[in-house]
XYZ file of C-alpha atoms in Angstrom:
297
model
C 31.228 47.717 -17.191
C 32.256 49.046 -13.748
C 33.814 46.857 -11.241
C 30.875 47.059 -8.628
C 28.106 46.903 -11.578
C 25.662 43.989 -11.286
C 26.462 40.959 -13.787
C 24.925 40.632 -17.013
C 21.707 39.082 -16.635
C 19.640 38.111 -19.978
C 16.450 38.030 -18.273
C 17.045 41.435 -17.440
C 18.145 42.224 -21.258
C 14.497 40.573 -22.283
C 12.694 43.056 -19.960
C 14.562 45.917 -21.328
C 14.097 44.804 -24.936
C 10.320 44.289 -24.291
C 10.263 47.562 -22.226
C 11.607 49.566 -25.167
C 9.355 47.844 -27.741
C 6.062 48.790 -25.630
C 7.323 51.774 -23.767
C 5.565 50.622 -20.986
C 6.475 48.707 -17.591
C 2.835 47.770 -17.356
C 2.790 46.112 -20.776
C 6.281 44.553 -20.316
C 5.055 43.159 -16.605
C 1.691 41.679 -18.353
C 3.617 40.052 -21.256
C 5.870 38.198 -18.989
C 3.318 37.576 -16.196
C 5.356 39.365 -13.282
C 4.970 42.310 -11.258
C 5.753 45.911 -12.289
C 8.214 46.477 -9.518
C 10.019 43.314 -10.622
C 10.439 44.837 -14.029
C 11.567 48.295 -13.065
C 14.096 46.579 -10.676
C 15.524 44.611 -13.498
C 15.510 47.722 -15.738
C 17.517 49.535 -12.972
C 19.892 46.727 -12.676
C 20.457 46.409 -16.346
C 21.183 50.004 -16.825
C 23.607 49.925 -14.046
C 25.398 47.167 -15.855
C 26.799 49.614 -18.418
C 29.310 52.482 -18.037
C 26.738 55.084 -19.508
C 23.171 55.131 -19.222
C 21.090 53.553 -21.970
C 17.921 55.542 -21.366
C 16.169 58.297 -19.834
C 12.599 58.175 -18.370
C 10.753 61.404 -18.501
C 7.156 62.227 -17.493
C 6.224 61.897 -21.167
C 7.960 58.911 -22.756
C 11.115 56.761 -22.405
C 14.173 58.150 -24.486
C 17.162 55.890 -25.383
C 20.638 57.272 -25.379
C 22.948 56.343 -28.353
C 24.351 53.368 -26.516
C 20.920 52.411 -25.808
C 19.667 52.162 -29.214
C 22.934 50.495 -30.240
C 22.488 47.723 -27.363
C 18.584 47.437 -28.148
C 19.303 46.679 -31.619
C 22.093 43.919 -30.957
C 19.305 42.407 -28.449
C 16.611 42.584 -31.011
C 18.717 40.475 -33.401
C 19.870 38.187 -31.031
C 16.290 37.460 -29.609
C 14.757 37.109 -33.007
C 17.496 34.398 -33.990
C 17.184 32.545 -30.457
C 13.079 32.198 -31.412
C 14.131 30.729 -34.994
C 16.504 28.455 -33.090
C 14.016 27.381 -30.679
C 11.652 26.377 -33.316
C 14.287 24.381 -35.349
C 15.295 22.451 -32.044
C 11.685 21.779 -31.296
C 11.315 20.298 -34.717
C 14.490 18.400 -34.651
C 13.089 16.513 -31.483
C 9.638 16.159 -32.975
C 7.942 18.415 -30.481
C 4.272 19.397 -31.604
C 4.491 23.136 -32.663
C 0.791 23.851 -33.523
C 0.933 27.526 -34.813
C 3.675 29.347 -35.785
C 3.011 33.221 -36.179
C 5.212 36.093 -37.485
C 4.522 39.736 -36.505
C 6.087 42.947 -37.574
C 7.902 45.316 -35.434
C 5.682 47.955 -35.286
C 3.796 49.967 -32.731
C 0.785 47.669 -32.977
C 2.759 44.523 -32.169
C 2.471 44.533 -28.349
C -1.295 44.920 -28.788
C -1.231 41.697 -31.391
C 0.835 39.555 -29.027
C -1.405 40.099 -25.949
C -4.289 39.462 -28.041
C -3.044 36.360 -29.575
C -1.822 35.021 -26.409
C -5.066 35.479 -24.485
C -6.847 33.797 -27.456
C -4.530 31.053 -27.656
C -4.757 30.445 -23.898
C -8.494 30.481 -24.099
C -8.491 27.985 -26.873
C -5.771 25.660 -25.822
C -3.656 26.378 -29.039
C -0.020 26.370 -28.539
C 1.599 29.181 -30.532
C 5.141 30.139 -31.293
C 6.286 33.679 -32.255
C 9.070 34.606 -34.762
C 10.055 38.120 -35.672
C 9.810 40.137 -38.716
C 8.176 38.107 -41.373
C 7.497 38.399 -45.249
C 5.284 37.033 -47.883
C 8.222 34.729 -48.912
C 9.086 33.361 -45.382
C 5.176 32.463 -45.020
C 5.608 30.726 -48.563
C 8.327 28.699 -47.428
C 6.408 27.655 -44.444
C 8.395 29.626 -41.479
C 6.245 31.042 -40.112
C 2.781 29.331 -40.976
C 0.702 32.748 -40.871
C 2.031 36.208 -40.026
C 0.992 39.894 -40.469
C 3.522 41.719 -42.804
C 4.124 45.251 -44.173
C 2.528 45.303 -47.777
C 2.336 48.298 -50.338
C -0.517 50.457 -49.487
C -3.926 49.198 -50.987
C -3.803 51.521 -53.993
C -0.996 49.483 -55.133
C -0.638 45.603 -56.099
C 0.178 43.498 -52.921
C 3.407 41.702 -52.511
C 1.918 38.551 -51.718
C 0.525 37.525 -55.208
C -0.841 33.976 -55.428
C 1.740 32.591 -52.591
C -0.732 32.695 -50.067
C -4.024 32.505 -48.564
C -4.374 36.356 -47.859
C -6.716 38.526 -45.888
C -7.765 42.090 -45.584
C -5.111 44.845 -46.161
C -5.302 47.446 -43.617
C -3.505 51.085 -44.712
C -1.693 52.655 -41.606
C -1.799 56.474 -41.785
C 1.242 58.012 -41.517
C 2.664 61.477 -41.127
C 6.335 63.161 -40.677
C 7.186 64.075 -37.165
C 9.915 66.026 -35.293
C 11.117 66.593 -31.819
C 8.999 69.424 -30.462
C 12.161 71.368 -29.592
C 14.235 69.989 -32.664
C 18.239 70.375 -32.286
C 19.246 68.842 -35.746
C 19.264 70.092 -39.249
C 15.519 69.522 -41.249
C 16.606 66.241 -42.702
C 14.863 62.874 -43.154
C 16.378 59.981 -40.877
C 15.964 56.340 -39.772
C 15.743 52.785 -40.848
C 12.893 51.893 -43.050
C 11.729 48.701 -44.701
C 12.029 48.147 -48.365
C 8.129 48.577 -48.426
C 8.339 51.841 -46.573
C 11.007 53.310 -48.663
C 9.275 52.521 -51.837
C 6.771 54.984 -50.677
C 9.055 57.414 -49.460
C 10.704 57.599 -52.818
C 7.420 57.969 -54.521
C 7.095 61.121 -52.231
C 10.478 62.229 -53.470
C 11.639 62.135 -50.040
C 9.029 64.871 -49.468
C 11.882 67.482 -50.761
C 14.062 66.888 -47.732
C 17.496 65.778 -47.364
C 17.627 62.362 -46.250
C 19.871 59.743 -44.139
C 18.463 56.249 -44.492
C 21.185 54.595 -42.698
C 23.840 55.985 -40.231
C 25.322 55.220 -36.502
C 21.714 55.828 -35.213
C 19.592 54.613 -37.886
C 20.563 51.017 -38.550
C 17.084 49.524 -36.533
C 14.254 49.029 -38.781
C 11.733 49.038 -36.302
C 9.017 52.141 -35.577
C 9.865 52.074 -32.073
C 13.504 53.002 -32.582
C 12.602 55.447 -35.303
C 10.384 57.332 -32.737
C 13.035 57.379 -30.274
C 15.424 59.287 -33.125
C 12.536 61.763 -33.275
C 12.508 62.547 -29.778
C 16.127 62.534 -29.322
C 15.977 65.528 -32.028
C 17.936 63.649 -34.588
C 15.805 64.875 -37.263
C 12.382 64.084 -39.234
C 10.765 60.549 -39.346
C 7.876 59.025 -40.718
C 5.535 57.492 -37.868
C 1.887 56.262 -37.579
C -0.198 58.839 -36.744
C -2.295 56.773 -34.276
C -1.868 57.980 -30.611
C 0.248 61.055 -31.377
C -2.438 63.588 -30.729
C -1.634 63.903 -27.266
C 2.155 63.420 -27.420
C 4.103 66.445 -26.225
C 7.393 65.253 -27.356
C 6.607 65.127 -30.964
C 5.378 67.776 -33.740
C 3.634 66.758 -36.671
C 4.715 68.602 -39.784
C 1.370 69.272 -41.255
C 2.533 70.698 -44.503
C 3.370 67.448 -45.505
C -0.132 65.859 -45.042
C -0.608 62.471 -44.109
C -0.351 59.405 -46.249
C -0.287 55.358 -46.054
C 3.222 54.495 -45.750
C 2.303 50.697 -45.682
C -0.543 48.417 -45.187
C -0.866 45.746 -42.978
C -1.830 42.123 -44.782
C -2.125 38.879 -42.972
C -0.969 35.882 -44.749
C -1.273 32.183 -44.239
C 0.570 29.153 -45.969
C -1.804 27.066 -48.126
C -0.731 23.946 -46.465
C -2.843 25.085 -43.314
C -6.122 25.737 -45.042
C -7.695 22.872 -43.513
C -6.315 22.850 -40.108
C -8.987 24.189 -37.554
C -6.340 25.874 -35.095
C -4.725 27.771 -37.828
C -7.828 29.217 -39.283
C -9.023 29.923 -35.939
C -5.823 32.088 -35.322
C -6.178 33.648 -38.583
C -9.750 34.632 -37.947
C -9.003 35.926 -34.671
C -6.210 38.213 -36.297
C -8.544 39.305 -38.891
C -10.825 40.460 -36.135
C -8.056 42.299 -34.066
C -6.855 44.160 -37.247
C -10.599 44.964 -37.913
C -11.170 46.448 -34.567
C -7.864 48.407 -34.812
C -8.518 49.588 -38.390
C -10.025 52.860 -37.076
C -6.945 54.105 -35.308
C -4.659 52.866 -38.244
C -6.677 54.318 -41.163
C -6.479 57.685 -42.456
C -7.968 60.693 -40.939
């Protein structure tokens, strides 16, 4: 930190975290209910706090530096833990939490957040969000329901009989690299266990691979996408919305494939809860509407 740099501000850090997750000042401002100007000013202030730049903003997309990726990963872990802590404190003081929802760290997450928040406000339902979720965590009751990464629909579900399940939606993926790559032809990035199982089935596509490294620890798709744009190597990404992205090139020789499915599960204890059933039904509606963009093309 420079001697004359602005002090560290956790609010600025939250705006930076959300901005990287969505890639959009507009979506970040909408999520926090503030102006775009306030978000932009906070991002400049947070960037200036550090001795090296955290990101570069081009006409096409946000590009994180190595320092930016490392800081974002730390913030993501810290904020996820803070959400869990908040839930436990609320329970300690018997504050009513009506519905706890878990969402994955994928490109669709921002849309799911927005849709659920809008729905909850309109219905008077108090939602609390947790971070990444699994069938096991839902079966343990935290969260009450959630969207998790499952195996593609051609394979058995990870959920078994533990949960009230929902439709599974295959998400089309392909291999991408920077339009002007500067790194070896190597498959890199952090992947969840579900994703990695599919990658292994493809025998790593015949590519050398680096599953973890100084740039590869974060598991989120947004971080994986940044790795590709920085020219670090090849990554597996959802195909939705990539057709007009001039920063990435699809390696069509490897074809498209479902790397995972999205599966909505709910703890059986909330089967008769009108509010939980309403949130689950709305999530299924949102996922159904998004299916055309997620499915294989």
